[in-house]
Coordinates of C-alpha atoms and ligand atoms in Angstrom, one line a residue:
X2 CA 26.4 -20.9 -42.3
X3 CA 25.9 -23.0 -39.5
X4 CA 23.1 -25.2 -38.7
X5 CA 22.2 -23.4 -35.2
X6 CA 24.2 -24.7 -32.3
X7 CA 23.2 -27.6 -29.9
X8 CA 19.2 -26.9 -29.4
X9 CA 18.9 -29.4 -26.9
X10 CA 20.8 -27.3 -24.5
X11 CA 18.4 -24.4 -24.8
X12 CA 14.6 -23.7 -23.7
X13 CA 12.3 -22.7 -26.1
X14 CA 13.3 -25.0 -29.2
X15 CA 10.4 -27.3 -30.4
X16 CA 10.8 -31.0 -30.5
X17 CA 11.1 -31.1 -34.3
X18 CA 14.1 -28.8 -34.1
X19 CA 15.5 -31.5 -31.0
X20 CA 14.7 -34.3 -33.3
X21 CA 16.9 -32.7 -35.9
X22 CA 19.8 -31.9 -33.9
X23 CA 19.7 -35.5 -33.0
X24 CA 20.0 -36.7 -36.2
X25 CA 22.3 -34.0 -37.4
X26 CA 23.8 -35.1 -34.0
X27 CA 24.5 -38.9 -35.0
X28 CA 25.9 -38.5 -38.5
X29 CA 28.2 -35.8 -37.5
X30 CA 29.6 -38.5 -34.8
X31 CA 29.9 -41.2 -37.3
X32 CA 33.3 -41.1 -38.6
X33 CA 34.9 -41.9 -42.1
X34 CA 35.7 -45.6 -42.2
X35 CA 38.7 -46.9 -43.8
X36 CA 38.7 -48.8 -46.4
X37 CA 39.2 -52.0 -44.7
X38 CA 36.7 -51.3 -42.4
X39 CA 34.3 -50.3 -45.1
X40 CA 35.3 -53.9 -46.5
X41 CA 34.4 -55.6 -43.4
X42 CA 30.8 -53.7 -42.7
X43 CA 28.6 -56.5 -42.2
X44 CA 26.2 -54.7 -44.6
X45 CA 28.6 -54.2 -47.3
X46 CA 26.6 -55.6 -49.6
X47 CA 23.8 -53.5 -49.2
X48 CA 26.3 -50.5 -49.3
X49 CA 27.0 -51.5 -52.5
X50 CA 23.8 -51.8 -54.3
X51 CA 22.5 -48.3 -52.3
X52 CA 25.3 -46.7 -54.3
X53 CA 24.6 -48.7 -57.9
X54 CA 20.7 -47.8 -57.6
X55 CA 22.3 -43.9 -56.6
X56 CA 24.6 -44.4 -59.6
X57 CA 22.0 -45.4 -62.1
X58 CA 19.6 -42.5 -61.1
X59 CA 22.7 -39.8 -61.8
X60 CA 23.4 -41.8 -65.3
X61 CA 19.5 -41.8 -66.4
X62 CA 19.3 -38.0 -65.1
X63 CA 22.2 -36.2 -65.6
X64 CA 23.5 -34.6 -68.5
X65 CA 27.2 -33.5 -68.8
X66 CA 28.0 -29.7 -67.6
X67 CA 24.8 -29.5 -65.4
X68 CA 24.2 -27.6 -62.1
X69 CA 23.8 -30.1 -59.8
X70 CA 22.2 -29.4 -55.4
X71 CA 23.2 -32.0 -53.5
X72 CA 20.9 -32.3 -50.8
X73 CA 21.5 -33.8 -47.4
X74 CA 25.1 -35.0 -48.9
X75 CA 26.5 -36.3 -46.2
X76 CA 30.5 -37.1 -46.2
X77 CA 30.1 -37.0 -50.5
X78 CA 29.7 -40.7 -51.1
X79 CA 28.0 -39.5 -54.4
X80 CA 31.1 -36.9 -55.7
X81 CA 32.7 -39.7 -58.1
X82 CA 29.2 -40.5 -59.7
X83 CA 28.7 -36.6 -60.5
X84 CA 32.0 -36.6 -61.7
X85 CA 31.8 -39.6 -63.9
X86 CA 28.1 -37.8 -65.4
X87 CA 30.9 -34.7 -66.2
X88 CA 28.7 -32.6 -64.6
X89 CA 29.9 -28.6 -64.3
X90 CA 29.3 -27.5 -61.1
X91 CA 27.9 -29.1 -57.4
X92 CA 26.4 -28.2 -54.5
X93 CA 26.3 -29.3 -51.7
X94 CA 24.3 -29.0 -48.3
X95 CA 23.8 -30.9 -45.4
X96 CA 23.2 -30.2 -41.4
X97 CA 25.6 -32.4 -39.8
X98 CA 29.0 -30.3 -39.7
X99 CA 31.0 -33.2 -39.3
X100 CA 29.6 -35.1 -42.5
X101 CA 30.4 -31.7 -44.4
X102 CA 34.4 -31.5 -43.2
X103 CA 34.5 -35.3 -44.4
X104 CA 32.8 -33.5 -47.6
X105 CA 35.5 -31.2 -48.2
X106 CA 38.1 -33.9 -47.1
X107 CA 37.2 -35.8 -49.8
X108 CA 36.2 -33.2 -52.6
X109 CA 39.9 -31.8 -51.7
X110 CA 41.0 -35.4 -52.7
X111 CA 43.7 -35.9 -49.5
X112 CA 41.6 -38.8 -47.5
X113 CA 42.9 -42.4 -47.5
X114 CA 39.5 -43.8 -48.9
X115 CA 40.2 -41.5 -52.5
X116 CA 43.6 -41.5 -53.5
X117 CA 42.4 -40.0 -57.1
X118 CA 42.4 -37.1 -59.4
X119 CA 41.0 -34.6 -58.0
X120 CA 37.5 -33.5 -59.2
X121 CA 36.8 -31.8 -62.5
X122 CA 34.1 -29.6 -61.5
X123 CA 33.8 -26.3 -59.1
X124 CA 32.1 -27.1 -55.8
X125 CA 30.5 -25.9 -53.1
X126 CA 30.0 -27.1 -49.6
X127 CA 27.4 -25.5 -47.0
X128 CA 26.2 -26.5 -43.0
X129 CA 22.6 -26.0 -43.3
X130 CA 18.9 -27.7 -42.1
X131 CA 17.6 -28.3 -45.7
X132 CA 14.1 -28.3 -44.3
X133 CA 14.4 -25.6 -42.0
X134 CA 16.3 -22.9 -44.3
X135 CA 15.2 -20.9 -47.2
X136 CA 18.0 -22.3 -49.2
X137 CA 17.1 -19.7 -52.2
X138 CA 17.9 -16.6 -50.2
X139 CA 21.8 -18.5 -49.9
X140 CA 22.3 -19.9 -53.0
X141 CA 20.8 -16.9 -55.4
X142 CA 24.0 -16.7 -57.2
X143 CA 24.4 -20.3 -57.9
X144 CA 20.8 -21.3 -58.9
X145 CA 19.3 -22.0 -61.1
X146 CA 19.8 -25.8 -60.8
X147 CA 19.7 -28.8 -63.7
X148 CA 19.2 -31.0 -61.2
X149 CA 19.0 -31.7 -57.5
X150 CA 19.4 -35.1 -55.7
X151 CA 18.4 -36.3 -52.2
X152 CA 19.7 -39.2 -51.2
X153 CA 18.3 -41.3 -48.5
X154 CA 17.0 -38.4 -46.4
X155 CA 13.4 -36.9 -48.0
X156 CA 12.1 -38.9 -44.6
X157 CA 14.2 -36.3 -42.1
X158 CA 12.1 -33.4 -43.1
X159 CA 8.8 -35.3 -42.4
X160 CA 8.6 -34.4 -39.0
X161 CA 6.3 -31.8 -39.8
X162 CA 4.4 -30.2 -42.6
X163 CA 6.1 -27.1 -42.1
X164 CA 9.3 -28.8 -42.6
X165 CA 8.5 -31.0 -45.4
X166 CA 6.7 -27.6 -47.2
X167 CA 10.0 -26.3 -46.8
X168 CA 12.3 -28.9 -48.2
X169 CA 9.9 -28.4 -51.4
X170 CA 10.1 -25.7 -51.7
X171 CA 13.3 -25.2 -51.3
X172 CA 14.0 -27.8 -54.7
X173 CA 11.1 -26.1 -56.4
X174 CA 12.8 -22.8 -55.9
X175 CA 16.3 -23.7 -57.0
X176 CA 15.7 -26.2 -59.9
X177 CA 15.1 -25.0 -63.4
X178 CA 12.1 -25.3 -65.5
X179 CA 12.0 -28.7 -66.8
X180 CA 15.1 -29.7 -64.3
X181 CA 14.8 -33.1 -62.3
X182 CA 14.9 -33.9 -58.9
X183 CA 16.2 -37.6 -57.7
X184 CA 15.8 -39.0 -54.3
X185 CA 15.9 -42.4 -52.6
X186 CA 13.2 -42.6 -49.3
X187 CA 11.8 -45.6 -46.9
X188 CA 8.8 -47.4 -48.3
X189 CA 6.1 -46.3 -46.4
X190 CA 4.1 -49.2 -47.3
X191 CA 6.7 -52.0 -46.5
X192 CA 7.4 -50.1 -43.2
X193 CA 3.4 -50.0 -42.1
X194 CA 2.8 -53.7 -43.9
X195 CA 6.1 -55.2 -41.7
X196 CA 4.8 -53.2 -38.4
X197 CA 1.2 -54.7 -39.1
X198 CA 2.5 -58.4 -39.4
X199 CA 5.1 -58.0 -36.4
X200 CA 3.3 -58.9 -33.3
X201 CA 4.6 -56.3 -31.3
X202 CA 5.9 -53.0 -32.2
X203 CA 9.1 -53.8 -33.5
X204 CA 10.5 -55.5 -36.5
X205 CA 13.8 -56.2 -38.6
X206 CA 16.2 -58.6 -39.2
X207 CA 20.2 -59.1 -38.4
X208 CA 21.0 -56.3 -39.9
X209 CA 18.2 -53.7 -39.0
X210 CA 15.4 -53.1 -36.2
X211 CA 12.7 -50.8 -36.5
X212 CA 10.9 -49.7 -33.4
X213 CA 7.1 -47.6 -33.5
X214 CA 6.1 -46.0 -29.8
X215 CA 3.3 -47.0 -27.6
X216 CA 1.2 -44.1 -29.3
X217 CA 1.1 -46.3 -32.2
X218 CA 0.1 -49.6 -30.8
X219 CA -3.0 -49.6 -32.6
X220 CA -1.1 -49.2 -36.0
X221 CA -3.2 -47.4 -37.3
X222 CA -2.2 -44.0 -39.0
X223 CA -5.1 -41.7 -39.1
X224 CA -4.9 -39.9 -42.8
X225 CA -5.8 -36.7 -40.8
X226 CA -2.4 -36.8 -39.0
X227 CA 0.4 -37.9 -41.6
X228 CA 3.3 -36.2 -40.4
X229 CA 5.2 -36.8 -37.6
X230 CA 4.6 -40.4 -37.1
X231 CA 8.0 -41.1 -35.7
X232 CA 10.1 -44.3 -35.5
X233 CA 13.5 -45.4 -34.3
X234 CA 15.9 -46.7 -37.2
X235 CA 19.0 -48.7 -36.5
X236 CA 20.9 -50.6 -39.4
X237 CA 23.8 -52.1 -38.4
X238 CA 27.2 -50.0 -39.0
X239 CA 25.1 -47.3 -40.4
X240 CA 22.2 -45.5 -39.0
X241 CA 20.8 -45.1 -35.5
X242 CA 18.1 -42.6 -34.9
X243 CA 14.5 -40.9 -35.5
X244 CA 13.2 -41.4 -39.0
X245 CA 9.5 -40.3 -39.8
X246 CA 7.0 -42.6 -42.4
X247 CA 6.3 -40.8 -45.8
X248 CA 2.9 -41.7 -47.2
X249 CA 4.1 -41.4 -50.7
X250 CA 0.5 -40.7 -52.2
X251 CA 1.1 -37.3 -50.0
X252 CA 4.5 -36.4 -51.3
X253 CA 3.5 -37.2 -54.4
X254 CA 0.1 -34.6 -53.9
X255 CA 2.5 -31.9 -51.7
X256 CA 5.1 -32.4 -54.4
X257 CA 2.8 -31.2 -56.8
X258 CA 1.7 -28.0 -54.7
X259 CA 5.6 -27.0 -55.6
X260 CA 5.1 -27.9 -59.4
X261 CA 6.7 -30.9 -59.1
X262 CA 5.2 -33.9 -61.1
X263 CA 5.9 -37.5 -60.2
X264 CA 8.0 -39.1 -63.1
X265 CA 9.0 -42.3 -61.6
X266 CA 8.8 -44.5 -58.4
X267 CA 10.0 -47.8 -57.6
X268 CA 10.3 -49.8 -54.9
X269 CA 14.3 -50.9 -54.6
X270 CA 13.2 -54.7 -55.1
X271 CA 11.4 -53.5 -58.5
X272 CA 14.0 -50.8 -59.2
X273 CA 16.8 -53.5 -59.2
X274 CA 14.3 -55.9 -61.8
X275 CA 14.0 -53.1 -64.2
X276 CA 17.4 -52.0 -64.7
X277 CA 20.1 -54.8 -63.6
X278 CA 19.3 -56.5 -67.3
X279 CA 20.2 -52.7 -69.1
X280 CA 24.0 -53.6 -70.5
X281 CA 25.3 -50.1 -69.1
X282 CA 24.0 -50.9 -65.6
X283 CA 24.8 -54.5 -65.6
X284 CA 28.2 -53.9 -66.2
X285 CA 28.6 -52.0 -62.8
X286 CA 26.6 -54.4 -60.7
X287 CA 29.2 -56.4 -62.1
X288 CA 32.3 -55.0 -60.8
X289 CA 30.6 -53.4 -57.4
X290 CA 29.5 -57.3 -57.2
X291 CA 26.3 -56.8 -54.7
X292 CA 24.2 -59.5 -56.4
X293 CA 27.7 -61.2 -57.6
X294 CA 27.7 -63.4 -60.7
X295 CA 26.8 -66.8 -59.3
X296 CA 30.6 -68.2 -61.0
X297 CA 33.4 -65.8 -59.3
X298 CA 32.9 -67.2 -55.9
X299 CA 32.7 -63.7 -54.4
X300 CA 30.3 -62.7 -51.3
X301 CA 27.1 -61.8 -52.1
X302 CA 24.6 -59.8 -50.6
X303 CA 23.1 -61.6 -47.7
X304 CA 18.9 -62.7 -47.4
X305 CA 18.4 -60.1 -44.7
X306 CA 20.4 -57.4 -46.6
X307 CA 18.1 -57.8 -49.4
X308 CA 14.8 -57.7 -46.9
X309 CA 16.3 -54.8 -45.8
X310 CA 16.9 -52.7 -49.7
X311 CA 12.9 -53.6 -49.8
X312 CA 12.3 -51.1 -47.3
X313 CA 13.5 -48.3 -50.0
X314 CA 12.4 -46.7 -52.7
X315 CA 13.3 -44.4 -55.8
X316 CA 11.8 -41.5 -56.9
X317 CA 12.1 -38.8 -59.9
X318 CA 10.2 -35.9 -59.9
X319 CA 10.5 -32.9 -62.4
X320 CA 9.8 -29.3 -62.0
X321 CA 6.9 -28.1 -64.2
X322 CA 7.6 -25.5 -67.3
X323 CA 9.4 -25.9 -70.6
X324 CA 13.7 -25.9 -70.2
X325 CA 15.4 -22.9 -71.0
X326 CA 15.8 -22.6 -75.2
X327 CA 19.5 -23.8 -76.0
Ligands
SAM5 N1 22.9 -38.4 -49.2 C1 24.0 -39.1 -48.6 C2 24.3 -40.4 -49.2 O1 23.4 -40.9 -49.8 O2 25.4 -41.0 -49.0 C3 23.9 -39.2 -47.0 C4 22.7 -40.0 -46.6 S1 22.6 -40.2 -44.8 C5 21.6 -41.7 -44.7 C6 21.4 -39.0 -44.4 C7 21.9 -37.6 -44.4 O3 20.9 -36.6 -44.2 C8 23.0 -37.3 -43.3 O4 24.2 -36.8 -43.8 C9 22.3 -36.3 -42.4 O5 23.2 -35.4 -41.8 C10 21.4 -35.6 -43.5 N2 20.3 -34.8 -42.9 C11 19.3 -35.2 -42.1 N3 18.5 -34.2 -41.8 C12 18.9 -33.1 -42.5 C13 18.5 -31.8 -42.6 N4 17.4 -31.3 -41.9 N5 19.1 -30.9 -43.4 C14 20.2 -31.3 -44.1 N6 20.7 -32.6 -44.0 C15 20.1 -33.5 -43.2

């Protein structure tokens, strides 16, 4: 089903619904790179340790034959770390229709970047606003779900509570007692901390610029009013448009309105600490070579690459109730 047509043609659509179609908008337009030009992104690097942390959050999580909701997939950048957890069965949703054709592209196996087997599990790929649509009135036949992931995204649907109620309960609805929800999100505190010590009200590096509007040139953020506090995101070869700040105290207390309980959260800075020593996870940072070796003589991620992973963060969360007996 489709995600509702170009609202900002039409009268009568609310500026959250605008705001979406302009991000669904943007990653629709951004096309699959080759993989040259993938090579050449001047934030490779960064591309590279986005999709180890992504990887080590599917290994820690995942368990072979589970059900897995995918959401906010985008083009399927995560497909070969499901695969490699064997998991049985995917989902996946996301708004922009363009990301979900590159989705099927590459699921299908027949796109320059993935000359590879093809996948071993069932799929299934849907056009939807995650945090607009009652997801469980779709997917009642395919739910319930071991686990659900969103990657880089939680932030779209904090334009307003009614949005980011949805998005909950949307994963509350379709995971399992017991099941596990992953995400990766911007830092709220970095982003408000950087904005405070910037003198005006922007900040960034080479590689990415965040801009706050007038409204906020006070920075302050009243507790009363924490959604909706809007910012413009560009990262070079990446992303270019409106993101929202997450206080993550209030996920964490909305997230728990859905009987979701916090399990795990960790700043990408600490996240990489904790894990890059594990054998099974160093191996991979190995051979995707973000932090490189120090002896191989191959690129490494750049200063302002790494000041710009500090502005994530990880997150595990898991539905409340006993799993299913075996
Ligand atoms: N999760 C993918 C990954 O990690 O490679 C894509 C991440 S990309 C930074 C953000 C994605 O969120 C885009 O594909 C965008 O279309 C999707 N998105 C944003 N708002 C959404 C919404 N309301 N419903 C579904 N998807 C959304």
């Amino acid at each position: 089903f489709g995600a509702g047509g170009d609202y900002g043609e039409q009268e009568g659509y609310s500026e959250e619904r605008i705001s979406a179609q302009r991000v669904a908008d943007h990653y629709s337009a951004r096309s699959n790179q080759t993989l040259e030009e993938r090579e050449n992104s001047p934030i490779i690097h960064l591309k590279k340790l986005n999709n180890w942390i992504k990887s080590v959050l599917v290994q820690l999580y995942a368990r072979p034959g589970d059900c897995v909701l995918d959401l906010a997939c985008g083009k399927g950048g995560d497909l070969i770390k499901w695969d490699k957890a064997k998991v049985g069965y995917y989902v996946g949703v996301d708004i922009a229709e363009g990301s979900i054709k590159d989705c099927m592209t590459r699921y299908n196996g027949d796109s320059d970047q993935q000359r590879r087997k093809k996948f071993s599990f069932p799929a299934r790929l849907i056009c939807a606003d995650c945090y607009e649509t009652r997801l469980d009135e779709y997917l009642r036949e395919d739910a319930p779900f071991d686990i659900c992931s969103c990657q880089f995204a939680m932030h779209y649907s904090w334009s307003t509570e009614a949005r980011a109620r949805q998005a909950l309960a949307n994963i509350s609805a379709l995971l399992r007692p017991g099941g596990t929800f992953i995400g990766t999100m911007p830092d709220a505190n970095v982003i408000i901390k950087r904005l405070r010590e910037s003198e005006g009200m922007e900040f960034g590096n080479s590689v990415y610029c965040i801009t706050f509007g007038e409204e906020y040139t006070e920075k302050k953020f009243p507790a009363s009013r924490p959604f909706g506090i809007k910012y413009k995101f560009h990262l070079e070869d990446a992303v270019d448009c409106p993101e929202w700040v997450v206080p993550f105290h209030l996920f964490k207390l909305l997230a728990e309105e859905y009987d979701l309980e916090l399990v795990l959260m960790k700043n990408f800075h600490e996240f990489v600490h904790d894990y890059v020593q594990r054998p099974e996870f160093a191996d991979l940072m190995r051979r995707l070579g973000p932090l490189g070796d120090g002896r191989s003589g191959q690129s490494t991620l750049s200063q302002d690459e790494w000041e710009a992973s500090y502005l994530y963060l990880a997150f595990v969360l898991r539905k409340r109730g006993p799993p299913p007996s075996q």
